[in-house]
Each structure stands twice: as C-alpha cells, then as structure tokens.
Short mmCIF file of C-alpha atoms and ligand atoms in Angstrom, two decimals:
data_model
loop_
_atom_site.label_atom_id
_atom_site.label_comp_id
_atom_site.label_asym_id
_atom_site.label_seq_id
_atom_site.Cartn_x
_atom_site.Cartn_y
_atom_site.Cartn_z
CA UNK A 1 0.00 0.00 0.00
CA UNK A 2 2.86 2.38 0.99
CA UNK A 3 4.52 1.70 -2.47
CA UNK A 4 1.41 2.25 -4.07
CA UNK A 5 0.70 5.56 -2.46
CA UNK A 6 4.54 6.70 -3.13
CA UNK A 7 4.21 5.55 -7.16
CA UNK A 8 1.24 7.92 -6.95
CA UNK A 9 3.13 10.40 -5.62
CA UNK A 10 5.53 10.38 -7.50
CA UNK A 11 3.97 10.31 -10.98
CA UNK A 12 1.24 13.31 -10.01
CA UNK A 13 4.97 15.40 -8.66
CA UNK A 14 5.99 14.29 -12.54
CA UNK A 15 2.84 15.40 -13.97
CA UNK A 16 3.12 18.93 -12.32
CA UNK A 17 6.75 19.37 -13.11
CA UNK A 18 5.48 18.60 -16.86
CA UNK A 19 2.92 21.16 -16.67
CA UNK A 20 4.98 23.80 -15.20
CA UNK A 21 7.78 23.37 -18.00
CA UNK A 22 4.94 23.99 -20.47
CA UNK A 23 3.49 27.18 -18.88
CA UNK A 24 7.49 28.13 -18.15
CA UNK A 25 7.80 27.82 -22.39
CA UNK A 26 4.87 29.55 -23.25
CA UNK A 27 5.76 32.51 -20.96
CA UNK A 28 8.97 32.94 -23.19
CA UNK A 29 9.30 35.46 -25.95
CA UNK A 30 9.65 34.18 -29.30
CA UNK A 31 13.31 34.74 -31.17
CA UNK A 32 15.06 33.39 -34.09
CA UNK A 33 16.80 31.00 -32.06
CA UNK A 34 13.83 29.11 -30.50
CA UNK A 35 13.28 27.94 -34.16
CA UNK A 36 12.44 24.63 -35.23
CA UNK A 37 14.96 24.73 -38.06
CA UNK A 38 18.62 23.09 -36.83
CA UNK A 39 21.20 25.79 -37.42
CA UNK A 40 24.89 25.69 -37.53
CA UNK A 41 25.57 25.05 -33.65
CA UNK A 42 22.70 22.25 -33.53
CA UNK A 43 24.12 20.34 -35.98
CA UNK A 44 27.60 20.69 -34.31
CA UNK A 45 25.88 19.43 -31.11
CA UNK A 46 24.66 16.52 -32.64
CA UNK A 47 28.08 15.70 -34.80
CA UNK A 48 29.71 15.29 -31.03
CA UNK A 49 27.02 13.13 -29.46
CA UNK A 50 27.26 10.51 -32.81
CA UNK A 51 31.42 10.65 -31.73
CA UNK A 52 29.75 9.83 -28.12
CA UNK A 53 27.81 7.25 -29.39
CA UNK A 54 30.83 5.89 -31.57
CA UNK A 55 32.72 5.62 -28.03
CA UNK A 56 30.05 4.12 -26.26
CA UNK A 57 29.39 1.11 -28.25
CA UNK A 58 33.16 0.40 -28.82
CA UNK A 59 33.02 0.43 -24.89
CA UNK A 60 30.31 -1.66 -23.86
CA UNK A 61 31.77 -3.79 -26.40
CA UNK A 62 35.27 -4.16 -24.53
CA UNK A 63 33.50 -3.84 -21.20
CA UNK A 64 31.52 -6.89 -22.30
CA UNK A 65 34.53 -8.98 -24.12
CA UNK A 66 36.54 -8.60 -20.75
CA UNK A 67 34.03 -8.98 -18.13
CA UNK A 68 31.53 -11.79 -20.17
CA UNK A 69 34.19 -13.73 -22.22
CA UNK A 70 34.35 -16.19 -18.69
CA UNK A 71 30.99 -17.48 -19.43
CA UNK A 72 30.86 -18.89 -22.32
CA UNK A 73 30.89 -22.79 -23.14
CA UNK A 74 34.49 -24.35 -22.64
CA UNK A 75 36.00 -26.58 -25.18
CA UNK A 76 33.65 -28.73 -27.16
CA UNK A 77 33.61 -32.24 -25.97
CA UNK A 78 32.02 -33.93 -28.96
CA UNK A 79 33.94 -34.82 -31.94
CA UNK A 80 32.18 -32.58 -34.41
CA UNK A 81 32.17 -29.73 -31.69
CA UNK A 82 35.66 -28.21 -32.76
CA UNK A 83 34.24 -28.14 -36.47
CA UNK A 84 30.78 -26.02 -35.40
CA UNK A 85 33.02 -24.00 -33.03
CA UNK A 86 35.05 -23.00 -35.90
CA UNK A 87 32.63 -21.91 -38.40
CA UNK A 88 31.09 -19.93 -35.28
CA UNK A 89 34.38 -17.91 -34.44
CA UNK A 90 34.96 -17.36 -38.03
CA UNK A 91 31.23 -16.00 -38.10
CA UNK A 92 32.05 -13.88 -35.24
CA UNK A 93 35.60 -12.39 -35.94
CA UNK A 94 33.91 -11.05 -39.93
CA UNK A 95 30.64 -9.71 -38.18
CA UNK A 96 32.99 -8.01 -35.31
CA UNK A 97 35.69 -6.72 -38.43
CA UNK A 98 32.51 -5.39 -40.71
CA UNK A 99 30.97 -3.69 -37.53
CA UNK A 100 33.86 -2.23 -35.88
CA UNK A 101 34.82 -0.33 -39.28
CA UNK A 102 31.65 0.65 -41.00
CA UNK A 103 30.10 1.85 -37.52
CA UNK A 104 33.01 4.23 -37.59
CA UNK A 105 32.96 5.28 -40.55
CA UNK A 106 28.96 5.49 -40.44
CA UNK A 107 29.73 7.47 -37.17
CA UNK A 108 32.58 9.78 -38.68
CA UNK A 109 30.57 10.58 -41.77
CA UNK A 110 27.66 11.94 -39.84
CA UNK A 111 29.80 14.46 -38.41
CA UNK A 112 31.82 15.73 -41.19
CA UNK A 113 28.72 15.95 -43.65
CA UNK A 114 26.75 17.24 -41.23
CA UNK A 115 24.63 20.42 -41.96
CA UNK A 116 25.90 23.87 -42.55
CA UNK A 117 24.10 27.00 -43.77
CA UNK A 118 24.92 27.92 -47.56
CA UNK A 119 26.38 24.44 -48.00
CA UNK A 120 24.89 21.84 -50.44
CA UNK A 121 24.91 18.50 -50.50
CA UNK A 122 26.75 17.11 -54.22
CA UNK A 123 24.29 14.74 -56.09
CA UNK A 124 24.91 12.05 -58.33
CA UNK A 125 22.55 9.20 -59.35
CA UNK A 126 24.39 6.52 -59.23
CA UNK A 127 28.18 4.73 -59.52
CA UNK A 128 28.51 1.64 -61.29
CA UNK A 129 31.82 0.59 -60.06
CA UNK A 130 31.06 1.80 -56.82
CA UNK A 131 27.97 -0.11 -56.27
CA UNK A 132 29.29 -3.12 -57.76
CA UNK A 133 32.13 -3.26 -55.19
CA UNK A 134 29.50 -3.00 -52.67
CA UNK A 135 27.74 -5.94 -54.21
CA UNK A 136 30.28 -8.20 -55.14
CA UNK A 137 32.60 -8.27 -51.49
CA UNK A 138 29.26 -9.21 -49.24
CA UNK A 139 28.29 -12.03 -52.29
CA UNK A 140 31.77 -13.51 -52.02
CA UNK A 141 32.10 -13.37 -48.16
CA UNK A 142 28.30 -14.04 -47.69
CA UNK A 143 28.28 -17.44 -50.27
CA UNK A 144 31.45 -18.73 -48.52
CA UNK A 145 29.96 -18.51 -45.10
CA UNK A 146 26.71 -20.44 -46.36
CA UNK A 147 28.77 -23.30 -48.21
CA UNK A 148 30.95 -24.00 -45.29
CA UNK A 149 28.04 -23.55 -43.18
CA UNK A 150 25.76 -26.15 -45.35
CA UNK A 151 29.07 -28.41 -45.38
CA UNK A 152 29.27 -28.70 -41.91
CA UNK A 153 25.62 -29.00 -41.40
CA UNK A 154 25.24 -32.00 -43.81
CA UNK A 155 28.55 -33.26 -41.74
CA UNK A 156 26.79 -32.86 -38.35
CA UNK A 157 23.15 -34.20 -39.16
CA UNK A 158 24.70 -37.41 -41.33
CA UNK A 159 23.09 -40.00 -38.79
CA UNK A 160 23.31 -43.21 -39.61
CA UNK A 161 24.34 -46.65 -38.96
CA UNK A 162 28.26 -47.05 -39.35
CA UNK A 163 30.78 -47.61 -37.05
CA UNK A 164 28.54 -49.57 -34.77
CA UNK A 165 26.98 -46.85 -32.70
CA UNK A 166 25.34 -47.01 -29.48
CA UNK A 167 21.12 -46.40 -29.77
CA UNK A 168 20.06 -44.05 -27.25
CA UNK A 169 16.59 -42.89 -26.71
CA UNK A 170 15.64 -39.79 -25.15
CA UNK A 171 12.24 -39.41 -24.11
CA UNK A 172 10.94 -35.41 -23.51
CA UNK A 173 7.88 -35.29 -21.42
CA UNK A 174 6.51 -32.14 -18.95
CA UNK A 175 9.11 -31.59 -17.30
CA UNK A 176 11.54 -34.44 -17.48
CA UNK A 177 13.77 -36.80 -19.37
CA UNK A 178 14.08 -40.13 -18.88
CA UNK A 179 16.82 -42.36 -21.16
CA UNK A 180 16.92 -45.69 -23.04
CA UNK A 181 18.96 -48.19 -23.77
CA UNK A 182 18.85 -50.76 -26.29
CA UNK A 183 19.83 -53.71 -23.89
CA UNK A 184 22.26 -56.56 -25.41
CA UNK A 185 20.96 -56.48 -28.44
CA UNK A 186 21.15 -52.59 -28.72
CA UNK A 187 17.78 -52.41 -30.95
CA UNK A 188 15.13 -50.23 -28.58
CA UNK A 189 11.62 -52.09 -28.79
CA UNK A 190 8.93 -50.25 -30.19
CA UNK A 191 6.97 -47.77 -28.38
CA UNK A 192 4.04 -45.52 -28.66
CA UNK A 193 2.48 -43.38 -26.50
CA UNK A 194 -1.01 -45.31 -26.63
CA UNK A 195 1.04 -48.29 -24.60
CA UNK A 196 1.52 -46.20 -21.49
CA UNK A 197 0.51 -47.95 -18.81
CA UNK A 198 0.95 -46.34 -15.19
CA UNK A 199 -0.61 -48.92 -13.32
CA UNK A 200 2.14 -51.26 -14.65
CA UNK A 201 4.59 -48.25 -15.15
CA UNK A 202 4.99 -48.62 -17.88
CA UNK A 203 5.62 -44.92 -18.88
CA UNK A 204 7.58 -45.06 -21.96
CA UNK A 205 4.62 -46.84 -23.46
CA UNK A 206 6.72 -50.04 -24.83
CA UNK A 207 5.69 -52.82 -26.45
CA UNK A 208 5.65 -55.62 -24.32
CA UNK A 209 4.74 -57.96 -27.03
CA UNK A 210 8.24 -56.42 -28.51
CA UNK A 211 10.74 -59.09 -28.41
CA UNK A 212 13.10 -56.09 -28.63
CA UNK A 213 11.96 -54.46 -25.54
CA UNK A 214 12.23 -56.79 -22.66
CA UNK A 215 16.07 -55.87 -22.51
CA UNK A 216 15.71 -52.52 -23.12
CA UNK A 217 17.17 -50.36 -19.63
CA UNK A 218 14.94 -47.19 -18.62
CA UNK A 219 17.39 -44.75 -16.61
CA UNK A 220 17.20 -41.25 -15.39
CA UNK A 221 20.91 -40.86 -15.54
CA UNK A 222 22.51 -40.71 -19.22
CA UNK A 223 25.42 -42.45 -19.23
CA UNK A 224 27.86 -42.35 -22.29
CA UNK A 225 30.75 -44.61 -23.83
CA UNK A 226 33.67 -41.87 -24.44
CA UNK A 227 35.16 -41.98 -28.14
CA UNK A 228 32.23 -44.31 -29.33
CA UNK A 229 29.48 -42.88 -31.58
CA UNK A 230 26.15 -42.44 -30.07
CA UNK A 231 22.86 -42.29 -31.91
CA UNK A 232 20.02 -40.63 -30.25
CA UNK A 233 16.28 -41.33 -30.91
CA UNK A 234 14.35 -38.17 -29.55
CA UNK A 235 10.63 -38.58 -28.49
CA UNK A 236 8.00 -36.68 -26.52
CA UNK A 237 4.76 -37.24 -24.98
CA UNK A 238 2.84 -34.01 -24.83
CA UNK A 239 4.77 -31.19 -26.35
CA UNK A 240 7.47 -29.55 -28.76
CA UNK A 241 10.95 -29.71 -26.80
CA UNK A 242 14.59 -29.80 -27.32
CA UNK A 243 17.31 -31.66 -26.30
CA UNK A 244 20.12 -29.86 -25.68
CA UNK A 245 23.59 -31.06 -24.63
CA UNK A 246 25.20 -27.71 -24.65
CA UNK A 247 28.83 -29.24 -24.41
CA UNK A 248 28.30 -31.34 -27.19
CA UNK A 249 26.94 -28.80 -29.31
CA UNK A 250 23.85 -30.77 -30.12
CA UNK A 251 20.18 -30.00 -30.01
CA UNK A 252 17.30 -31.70 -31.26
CA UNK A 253 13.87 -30.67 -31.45
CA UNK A 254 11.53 -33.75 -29.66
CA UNK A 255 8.40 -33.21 -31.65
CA UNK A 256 5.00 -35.37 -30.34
CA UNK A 257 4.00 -38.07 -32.72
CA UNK A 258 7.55 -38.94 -34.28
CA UNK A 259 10.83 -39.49 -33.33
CA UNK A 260 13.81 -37.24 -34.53
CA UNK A 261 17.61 -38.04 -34.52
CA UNK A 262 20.69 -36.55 -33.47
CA UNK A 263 24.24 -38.49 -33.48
CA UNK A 264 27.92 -37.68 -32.05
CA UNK A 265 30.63 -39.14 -30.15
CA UNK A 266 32.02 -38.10 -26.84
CA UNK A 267 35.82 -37.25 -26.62
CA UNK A 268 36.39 -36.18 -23.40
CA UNK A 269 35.20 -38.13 -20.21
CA UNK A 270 33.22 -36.22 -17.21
CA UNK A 271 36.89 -36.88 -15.49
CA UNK A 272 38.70 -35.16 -18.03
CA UNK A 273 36.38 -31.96 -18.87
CA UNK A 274 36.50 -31.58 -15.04
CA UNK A 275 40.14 -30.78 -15.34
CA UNK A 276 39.82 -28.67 -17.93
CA UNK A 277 41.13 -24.69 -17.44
CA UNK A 278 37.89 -22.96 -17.97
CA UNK A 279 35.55 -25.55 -16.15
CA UNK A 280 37.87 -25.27 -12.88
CA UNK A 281 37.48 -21.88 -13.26
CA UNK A 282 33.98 -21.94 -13.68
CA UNK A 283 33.29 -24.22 -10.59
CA UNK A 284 35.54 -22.26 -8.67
CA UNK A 285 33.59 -18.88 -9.10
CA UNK A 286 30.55 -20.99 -8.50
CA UNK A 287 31.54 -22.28 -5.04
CA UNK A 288 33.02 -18.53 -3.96
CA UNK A 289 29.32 -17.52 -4.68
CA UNK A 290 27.95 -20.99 -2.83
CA UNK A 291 30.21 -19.91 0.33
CA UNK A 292 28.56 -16.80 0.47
CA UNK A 293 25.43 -18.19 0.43
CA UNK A 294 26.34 -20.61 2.76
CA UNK A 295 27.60 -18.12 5.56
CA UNK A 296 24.30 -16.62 4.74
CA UNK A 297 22.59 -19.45 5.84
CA UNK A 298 20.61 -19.97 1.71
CA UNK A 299 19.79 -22.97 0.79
CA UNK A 300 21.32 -24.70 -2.27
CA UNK A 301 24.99 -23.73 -0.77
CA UNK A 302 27.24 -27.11 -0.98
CA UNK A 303 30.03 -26.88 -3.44
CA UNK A 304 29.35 -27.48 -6.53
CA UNK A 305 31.06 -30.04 -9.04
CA UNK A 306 31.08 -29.62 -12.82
CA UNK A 307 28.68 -32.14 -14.51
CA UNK A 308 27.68 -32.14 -17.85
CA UNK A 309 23.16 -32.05 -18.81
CA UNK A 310 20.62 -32.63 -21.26
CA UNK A 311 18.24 -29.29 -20.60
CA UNK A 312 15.20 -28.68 -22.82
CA UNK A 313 15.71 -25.53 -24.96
CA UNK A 314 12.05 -25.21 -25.82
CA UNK A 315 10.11 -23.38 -23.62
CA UNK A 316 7.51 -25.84 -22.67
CA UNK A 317 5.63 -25.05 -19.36
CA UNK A 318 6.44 -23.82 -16.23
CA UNK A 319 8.79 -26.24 -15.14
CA UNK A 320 10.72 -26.06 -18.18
CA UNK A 321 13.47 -24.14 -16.53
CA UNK A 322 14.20 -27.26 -14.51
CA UNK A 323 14.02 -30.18 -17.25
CA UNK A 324 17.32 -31.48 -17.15
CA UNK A 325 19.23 -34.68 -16.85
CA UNK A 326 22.64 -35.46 -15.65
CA UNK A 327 25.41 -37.01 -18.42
CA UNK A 328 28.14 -39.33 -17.26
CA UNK A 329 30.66 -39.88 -19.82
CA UNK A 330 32.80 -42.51 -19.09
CA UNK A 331 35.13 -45.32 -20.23
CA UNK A 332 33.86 -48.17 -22.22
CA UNK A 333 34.66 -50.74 -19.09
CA UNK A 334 32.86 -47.65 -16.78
CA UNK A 335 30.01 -47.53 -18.87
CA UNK A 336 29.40 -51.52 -19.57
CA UNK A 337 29.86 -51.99 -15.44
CA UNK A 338 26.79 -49.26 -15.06
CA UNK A 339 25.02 -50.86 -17.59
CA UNK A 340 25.25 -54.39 -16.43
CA UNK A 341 24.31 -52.89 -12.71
CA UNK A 342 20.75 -51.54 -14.21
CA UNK A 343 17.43 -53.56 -14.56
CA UNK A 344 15.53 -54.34 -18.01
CA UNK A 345 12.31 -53.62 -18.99
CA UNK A 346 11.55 -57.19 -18.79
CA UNK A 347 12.71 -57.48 -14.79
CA UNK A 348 10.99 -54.05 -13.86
CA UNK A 349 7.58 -53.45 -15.80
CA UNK A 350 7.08 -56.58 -17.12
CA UNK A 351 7.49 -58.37 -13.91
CA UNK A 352 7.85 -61.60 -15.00
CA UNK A 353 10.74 -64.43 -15.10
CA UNK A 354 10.94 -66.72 -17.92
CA UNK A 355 9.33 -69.47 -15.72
CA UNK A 356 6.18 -67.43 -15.24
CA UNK A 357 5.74 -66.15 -18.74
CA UNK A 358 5.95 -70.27 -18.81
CA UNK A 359 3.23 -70.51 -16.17
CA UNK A 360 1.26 -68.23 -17.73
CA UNK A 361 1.41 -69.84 -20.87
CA UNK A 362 0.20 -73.14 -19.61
CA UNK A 363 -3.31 -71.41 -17.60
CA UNK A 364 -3.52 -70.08 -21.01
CA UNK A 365 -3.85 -72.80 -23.13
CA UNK A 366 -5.67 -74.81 -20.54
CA UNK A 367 -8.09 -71.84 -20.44
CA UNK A 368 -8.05 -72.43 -24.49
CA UNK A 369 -8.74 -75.83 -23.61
CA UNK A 370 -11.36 -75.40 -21.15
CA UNK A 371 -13.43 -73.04 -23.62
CA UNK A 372 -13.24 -75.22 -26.28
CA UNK A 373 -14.88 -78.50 -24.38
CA UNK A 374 -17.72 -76.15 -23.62
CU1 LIG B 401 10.73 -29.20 -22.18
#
C-alpha cells in the first residue's frame, strides 16, 4: 500500500513538473533561435554526441569482451564440436571486423557531412563501379559462409548406422527426461504413446509384445561410452521440446508423434572436462558464490562439481526451466559396469521371469482348452 501511495506520488509530482515546463515555455518570448529549423551550432551538437555514441558502443563492447568472455561454453567435448566451433568464431571475428569499421565510418561521416548553412549537399545518381564493389565483397564473403556452413551441417546431421553406434533414446515429457537403452541387443523395442501404462509403469509406453523391448534399460541418468558414436532417438509425450547437450553442441527438437535423430561421439570423459582450465574456473567462481550463500545461511549452498546435462531448450511449461538430466561420460569398461548394474524392462515393468511367462502360458492354453470342451 505504501509503495502504491509513493508511485502515486511520485507520478502526479511528474505530472506537475510537466505542466509547469509547459506554462514556463509559453511565458517565453519568441526569437530566431527558439526555431524549429537546426542551425549551424545544432548540428555541431549533434556531430559530437554521434562521436559519443561511436565511443560508447566500442566500450560496452570491450567492457563486455573482458568482463563476459568467462561465461561462455568451454572446449567442445564432442567430436564434431571443434568443427561447429570454428565456423562460429569465423562468423564472429567477420561480423565483429565489418561492424567495428563501417560503424566508424557510419559514425565519422555523420559528423563531417553534417549540416551547414549555404552548403549543399553534391548529387549524383548513381556509380557503377562503386555499387558493384559494394555488391560483389558481401556475395563472395556471404556465399562462402553459407557453403561452409551447409558443409558442416550435412557433416553434423549425417546420422546413420556405421561404425557400430550405441542407440540411445531420449524421451521429452513435462518436465523431465528419462533415457533408453537398447539392452544386449542394442535395438530399442517399439513404443508408442497409446502403450503407457501407469498402473504397470509402464511410462515409456513399450511394447511388451516387442521381443526387442524386454532388454531394453529405462534410466534417469545418461550415461555415455567416451570416443564411441552415439545415436540418439528423440521422443515426446505431450509437447514440442529440445534436447540440448550444450557441451556437445547438439540439439534436437523432440516433436510429439515422431521421433527425430541426433548423433555424435564423446571425446572427453566427465573426469577429463572436469580438469579442464575454464571448467575449474567456472566451478571455482561458482563455489566462492555458494560460500557466500552458505555463511548466509541460503539454501542450495554445498560446493558445486562440474557435470555435464541434457536441458530442454524449448520453452515448454512452467517447469521447463528445470528439465534437465545429468550425463556421465565414461570409459567403455565404466560404462558396460553401469550398464550391467541396471534392470531391463523385462525385470521391472514386465514383472515376470521366464518361468512365469511359462506358467502363464500353460493357464492359457488350458483356459483355451477349457473353452473349447464347452
Ligand atoms: Cu521441455
């Protein structure tokens, strides 16, 4: 209520200092200078401020190089990472060239053309050789860009089936992400959304009746094989997300009704990345900021250790902010230990050993049988 009354306050104290400027104008005898035509001095006013301006973007630009730089991604940790990174920097560095010299030149321009009385401003209609140098350096630099851009992206998306990669499914749903594995076989069985079945939960919707499925292993923690090629099989249950491993460089779109693909291959391990210049750096600032907190008595204060996620990059609810899953990359012997430690689909939904599936078999038929003599 206080605020309220203060706002109030303070925008009727605005109005009134509005008004009185007005009446303060009016009261004031007409001259030449009060004009609405810029003279001479105006536009000299104005050629300084566009030399201000000209200083304050180059600033905020250093300002934001040396205190922001810290925050960006470290070192790719997929193998086609250093590939995007590159035709990102190369991006960046002709954008940053082409913007720090026209904007001074845009800048410097304004001033020295700028308006004087009894000058006028030379006219011609147009300059062939001009224009086409204008034309042809943006064409050249602009069609290189897109071909290595279009290269790389053919590169990246190229998922398919060589070099024996590992199947992966990652299924989006409000607001979480839960994994799957292929099982010893490494085929996942069929699923659809019209198989869900809480009661049994059975909330990827498999197919039980899906040869493929029973060894397929449901986790909430995705762990990955470093240096062999993963293939992921994106799905979601109710709307548009995205999978996004930020240190891989990858995102997906999960799209309801179909399943979309996304492939790479981890190169460094969780281990590794952890020892990594930037990422120490990173988890240090982290943890000075958790100590604080800490001495403060906030919750969410214990140090902090440098993991890499799966977030959603689509924003689909109100939870979306906190869809994420952890990622373990490890070494092949790590990874096959984990795997062999987690249950199937056939021990946990299906509930049933081979010796019942046998039992239940038998009261089968003899139900068959017992129908038929009636
Ligand atoms: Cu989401």
């Amino acid at each position: 209520m206080t605020a309220l009354l203060t706002l109030t306050v303070l925008v009727l104290v605005g109005i009134a200092i509005w008004q009185m400027t007005k009446i303060f104008e009016l009261s004031q005898v007409k001259t030449d200078q009060d004009t609405e035509i810029a003279n001479d001095a105006d536009n000299k006013y104005n050629g300084y401020l566009l030399f201000g301006f000209l200083i304050f973007i180059y600033g905020i630009t250093i300002f934001s190089f040396a205190k922001y730089s810290k925050v960006l991604l470290p070192e790719a940790s997929s193998a086609h990472g250093a590939e995007y990174d590159q035709l990102m920097w190369v991006s960046f560095a002709i954008i940053f060239f082409v913007q720090t010299i026209t904007q001074a030149l845009l800048h410097y321009f304004g001033y020295k053309y700028r308006g004087k009385k009894g000058n006028k401003a030379l006219f011609f209609a147009d300059n062939d050789r001009l224009e086409f140098i204008w034309t042809i350096i943006p064409v050249i630099v602009l069609a290189g860009l897109i071909l290595w851009g279009l290269y790389t992206w053919t590169n990246i998306m190229d998922v398919n089936d060589e070099d024996d990669p590992l199947i992966v499914e990652l299924y989006a749903q409000q607001f979480n992400w839960t994994a799957r594995y292929g099982g010893a076989d490494n085929v996942l069985g069929d699923a659809s959304v019209r198989l869900i079945d809480i009661d049994k939960a059975n909330v990827l919707g498999l197919d039980e009746a899906d040869p493929n499925a029973e060894d397929d292993i449901i986790v909430k923690e995705l762990h990955l094989p470093v240096g062999r090629k993963v293939n992921f099989m994106m799905r979601s249950q109710d709307v548009l997300h995205s999978a996004y491993m930020p240190h891989f460089r990858a995102q997906m779109n999960c799209v309801p009704g179909m399943i979309t693909q996304f492939s790479f291959t981890p190169i460094h391990t969780t281990e590794e990345i952890r020892l990594n210049p930037d990422v120490v750096d990173k988890v240090k600032r982290t943890n000075a900021i958790r100590a604080e907190w800490a001495a403060e008595g906030k919750p969410n204060s214990d140090p902090w250790e440098f993991d890499y996620v799966l977030l959603c990059n689509k924003i689909c609810g109100k939870s979306h902010y906190n869809m994420q899953m952890k990622i373990i990359v490890e070494t092949e012997e790590e990874f096959n230990k984990w795997l062999a430690e987690q249950k199937t689909f056939g021990e946990t939904v299906m509930g049933t050993t081979a010796e019942e599936v046998m039992d239940t078999a038998d009261e089968v038929a003899m139900e068959t049988e017992m129908t038929s003599e009636n």
